[in-house]
Amino acid sequence: QGLKISSSRAEYFNQTGLSNIIVRELMKNSDLAGRVEVVRNSIPKNDERHIVTFATLVNAIQLVYEDLETRVQAIELSKYLAEFFNELINLIPELHNYEKRAQSKETSLIGENFMFYGYVAISKVLRDKENWKEYLPLINKLDLLKSSKVWYGEVIKGGKERGYAIINTSESRQKFINKIVRMFKKVLNEKTA
């Protein structure tokens, strides 16, 4: 009837997409349970529970794991991602502490919904590493400051006076994923060298 539903809601109703199957599994079998916003496309400042939207997770998985072809692969991946996000949420205070998240969003990407494009990209970099959990803390070595030149103009706009805003387009998501992968591989190589 002309009522628009958010892409998060629309994705949530899509039960056949492989990425959707994965996100539903994560919502049942990982610490993301109760933390995924399924109605809206963004997370309001005063939302204490949700850390990522359904649409963002689905989109991130589609962009990063584009070679996903079967339901079996999807279930396999969801098991790994459940473990990955459990470790991640435990590691990063912003993902389990609302006050820290609200405070950090002023200056950092680490607790942002948009950062899940980066987290999913990092999950793929680490997936084939036998002892991947020990490399996860390297995320804390990444330059995730909104004021960083690395992100300005491609991922972040605005500035100190007006506040920073995230540019959330398909182009900026892809650039963000590519840069996060490069940055993470660099710190990973330094650690394993």
Short mmCIF file of C-alpha atoms in Angstrom, two decimals:
data_model
loop_
_atom_site.label_atom_id
_atom_site.label_comp_id
_atom_site.label_asym_id
_atom_site.label_seq_id
_atom_site.Cartn_x
_atom_site.Cartn_y
_atom_site.Cartn_z
CA GLN A 1 0.00 0.00 0.00
CA GLY A 2 2.91 2.34 -0.57
CA LEU A 3 4.38 1.55 2.85
CA LYS A 4 8.13 1.28 2.54
CA ILE A 5 9.90 -1.34 4.55
CA SER A 6 13.56 -1.00 5.39
CA SER A 7 16.14 -3.11 3.57
CA SER A 8 16.90 -4.72 6.95
CA ARG A 9 13.26 -5.80 7.21
CA ALA A 10 13.14 -6.93 3.58
CA GLU A 11 16.34 -8.97 3.97
CA TYR A 12 14.97 -10.49 7.15
CA PHE A 13 11.94 -11.76 5.23
CA ASN A 14 14.14 -13.27 2.51
CA GLN A 15 14.64 -16.81 3.76
CA THR A 16 16.45 -18.28 0.78
CA GLY A 17 19.53 -16.10 0.33
CA LEU A 18 22.66 -17.85 1.60
CA SER A 19 23.85 -14.75 3.46
CA ASN A 20 20.43 -14.49 5.10
CA ILE A 21 20.67 -18.11 6.22
CA ILE A 22 24.07 -17.34 7.77
CA VAL A 23 22.85 -14.23 9.60
CA ARG A 24 19.81 -16.10 10.95
CA GLU A 25 22.16 -18.83 12.23
CA LEU A 26 24.33 -16.17 13.88
CA MET A 27 21.26 -14.64 15.52
CA LYS A 28 20.44 -18.05 17.03
CA ASN A 29 23.85 -19.56 17.76
CA SER A 30 26.26 -16.77 18.63
CA ASP A 31 26.74 -13.79 20.89
CA LEU A 32 25.11 -11.70 18.16
CA ALA A 33 21.79 -13.08 19.45
CA GLY A 34 19.66 -10.10 20.53
CA ARG A 35 22.21 -7.66 19.09
CA VAL A 36 21.04 -7.57 15.45
CA GLU A 37 18.54 -4.87 14.46
CA VAL A 38 16.03 -6.44 12.05
CA VAL A 39 13.55 -3.58 11.62
CA ARG A 40 15.66 -0.52 10.83
CA ASN A 41 18.62 0.17 8.53
CA SER A 42 20.49 2.12 11.13
CA ILE A 43 21.04 1.99 14.85
CA PRO A 44 19.82 5.05 16.75
CA LYS A 45 22.21 6.65 19.25
CA ASN A 46 20.07 5.63 22.22
CA ASP A 47 19.81 1.95 21.21
CA GLU A 48 21.65 0.10 23.95
CA ARG A 49 21.16 -3.43 22.61
CA HIS A 50 21.84 -3.58 18.88
CA ILE A 51 25.33 -3.34 17.38
CA VAL A 52 24.63 -4.21 13.74
CA THR A 53 21.67 -4.30 11.36
CA PHE A 54 20.48 -7.43 9.59
CA ALA A 55 20.94 -5.74 6.20
CA THR A 56 24.54 -4.70 7.00
CA LEU A 57 25.53 -8.24 8.03
CA VAL A 58 23.86 -9.81 5.00
CA ASN A 59 25.44 -7.26 2.67
CA ALA A 60 28.89 -7.63 4.26
CA ILE A 61 28.80 -11.41 3.93
CA GLN A 62 27.69 -11.12 0.27
CA LEU A 63 30.50 -8.67 -0.51
CA VAL A 64 33.25 -10.56 1.31
CA TYR A 65 32.28 -14.19 0.73
CA GLU A 66 31.11 -13.73 -2.85
CA ASP A 67 32.09 -17.29 -3.77
CA LEU A 68 29.43 -18.80 -1.51
CA GLU A 69 27.34 -21.18 -3.61
CA THR A 70 25.61 -23.85 -1.54
CA ARG A 71 23.58 -24.15 1.63
CA VAL A 72 26.20 -26.55 3.01
CA GLN A 73 28.92 -23.91 2.52
CA ALA A 74 26.65 -21.35 4.18
CA ILE A 75 26.10 -23.53 7.26
CA GLU A 76 29.83 -24.29 7.42
CA LEU A 77 30.64 -20.58 7.23
CA SER A 78 28.01 -19.71 9.83
CA LYS A 79 29.72 -22.04 12.34
CA TYR A 80 33.03 -20.28 11.83
CA LEU A 81 31.45 -16.81 11.92
CA ALA A 82 29.59 -17.66 15.15
CA GLU A 83 32.91 -18.50 16.78
CA PHE A 84 34.54 -15.43 15.18
CA PHE A 85 31.88 -13.02 16.46
CA ASN A 86 31.86 -14.60 19.92
CA GLU A 87 35.60 -13.93 20.18
CA LEU A 88 35.24 -10.46 18.66
CA ILE A 89 32.42 -9.34 20.98
CA ASN A 90 34.43 -10.57 23.94
CA LEU A 91 37.57 -8.78 22.71
CA ILE A 92 36.14 -5.36 21.84
CA PRO A 93 34.51 -3.51 24.77
CA GLU A 94 32.48 -1.31 22.40
CA LEU A 95 30.61 -4.39 21.18
CA HIS A 96 29.38 -5.45 24.62
CA ASN A 97 29.29 -2.15 26.52
CA TYR A 98 26.79 0.52 25.46
CA GLU A 99 28.51 3.42 27.28
CA LYS A 100 31.86 2.62 25.69
CA ARG A 101 30.20 2.24 22.28
CA ALA A 102 28.32 5.53 22.53
CA GLN A 103 31.48 7.33 23.61
CA SER A 104 33.74 5.75 21.00
CA LYS A 105 31.36 6.48 18.10
CA GLU A 106 32.31 10.16 18.44
CA THR A 107 35.85 9.46 17.24
CA SER A 108 36.19 5.83 16.16
CA LEU A 109 34.69 3.33 13.73
CA ILE A 110 35.23 0.35 16.04
CA GLY A 111 31.69 0.26 17.48
CA GLU A 112 29.83 1.39 14.37
CA ASN A 113 27.33 -0.71 12.41
CA PHE A 114 29.42 0.15 9.30
CA MET A 115 32.49 -1.48 10.90
CA PHE A 116 30.89 -4.88 10.40
CA TYR A 117 31.96 -4.65 6.75
CA GLY A 118 35.48 -4.57 8.16
CA TYR A 119 34.89 -7.30 10.73
CA VAL A 120 33.50 -9.69 8.12
CA ALA A 121 36.44 -8.87 5.82
CA ILE A 122 38.88 -9.65 8.67
CA SER A 123 37.03 -12.92 9.35
CA LYS A 124 37.87 -14.01 5.81
CA VAL A 125 41.55 -13.05 6.14
CA LEU A 126 41.79 -15.17 9.31
CA ARG A 127 39.58 -18.07 8.24
CA ASP A 128 42.37 -20.30 6.93
CA LYS A 129 44.73 -19.63 9.81
CA GLU A 130 44.94 -22.57 12.18
CA ASN A 131 45.21 -20.47 15.34
CA TRP A 132 43.24 -17.47 14.07
CA LYS A 133 41.99 -16.47 17.54
CA GLU A 134 45.44 -15.32 18.61
CA TYR A 135 45.54 -12.85 15.69
CA LEU A 136 42.15 -11.29 16.40
CA PRO A 137 43.54 -8.71 18.91
CA LEU A 138 45.48 -7.18 15.98
CA ILE A 139 42.21 -5.38 15.19
CA ASN A 140 43.17 -3.02 18.02
CA LYS A 141 46.27 -2.00 16.03
CA LEU A 142 44.21 -0.75 13.06
CA ASP A 143 43.73 2.96 12.51
CA LEU A 144 39.99 3.24 12.99
CA LEU A 145 39.88 6.91 13.95
CA LYS A 146 37.24 8.84 12.04
CA SER A 147 39.70 11.75 11.82
CA SER A 148 42.30 9.59 10.04
CA LYS A 149 43.36 10.61 6.54
CA VAL A 150 42.99 6.95 5.53
CA TRP A 151 39.20 7.21 5.64
CA TYR A 152 38.57 10.84 4.83
CA GLY A 153 36.53 11.51 1.70
CA GLU A 154 36.01 7.82 0.92
CA VAL A 155 34.41 6.53 4.11
CA ILE A 156 34.14 9.59 6.36
CA LYS A 157 32.95 13.14 5.70
CA GLY A 158 32.52 16.15 7.96
CA GLY A 159 34.99 17.00 10.66
CA LYS A 160 35.73 17.92 14.24
CA GLU A 161 33.38 20.93 14.37
CA ARG A 162 30.28 19.39 12.81
CA GLY A 163 31.09 15.84 13.77
CA TYR A 164 32.06 13.00 11.47
CA ALA A 165 29.59 11.16 9.30
CA ILE A 166 30.02 7.80 7.61
CA ILE A 167 29.55 7.70 3.85
CA ASN A 168 27.50 4.53 3.43
CA THR A 169 27.30 3.67 -0.28
CA SER A 170 28.13 0.46 -2.14
CA GLU A 171 31.32 2.17 -3.33
CA SER A 172 32.42 3.29 0.14
CA ARG A 173 31.69 -0.17 1.59
CA GLN A 174 33.89 -1.82 -1.01
CA LYS A 175 36.71 0.71 -0.46
CA PHE A 176 36.40 0.20 3.29
CA ILE A 177 36.61 -3.59 2.94
CA ASN A 178 39.65 -3.33 0.64
CA LYS A 179 41.49 -0.94 2.97
CA ILE A 180 40.69 -2.91 6.12
CA VAL A 181 41.96 -6.09 4.45
CA ARG A 182 45.21 -4.35 3.42
CA MET A 183 45.71 -2.81 6.87
CA PHE A 184 44.95 -6.06 8.67
CA LYS A 185 47.21 -8.14 6.44
CA LYS A 186 50.00 -5.64 7.09
CA VAL A 187 49.76 -5.97 10.91
CA LEU A 188 49.34 -9.70 10.53
CA ASN A 189 52.51 -9.99 8.44
CA GLU A 190 54.41 -7.89 10.97
CA LYS A 191 53.31 -10.25 13.74
CA THR A 192 54.06 -13.46 11.85
CA ALA A 193 57.29 -12.24 10.26
#
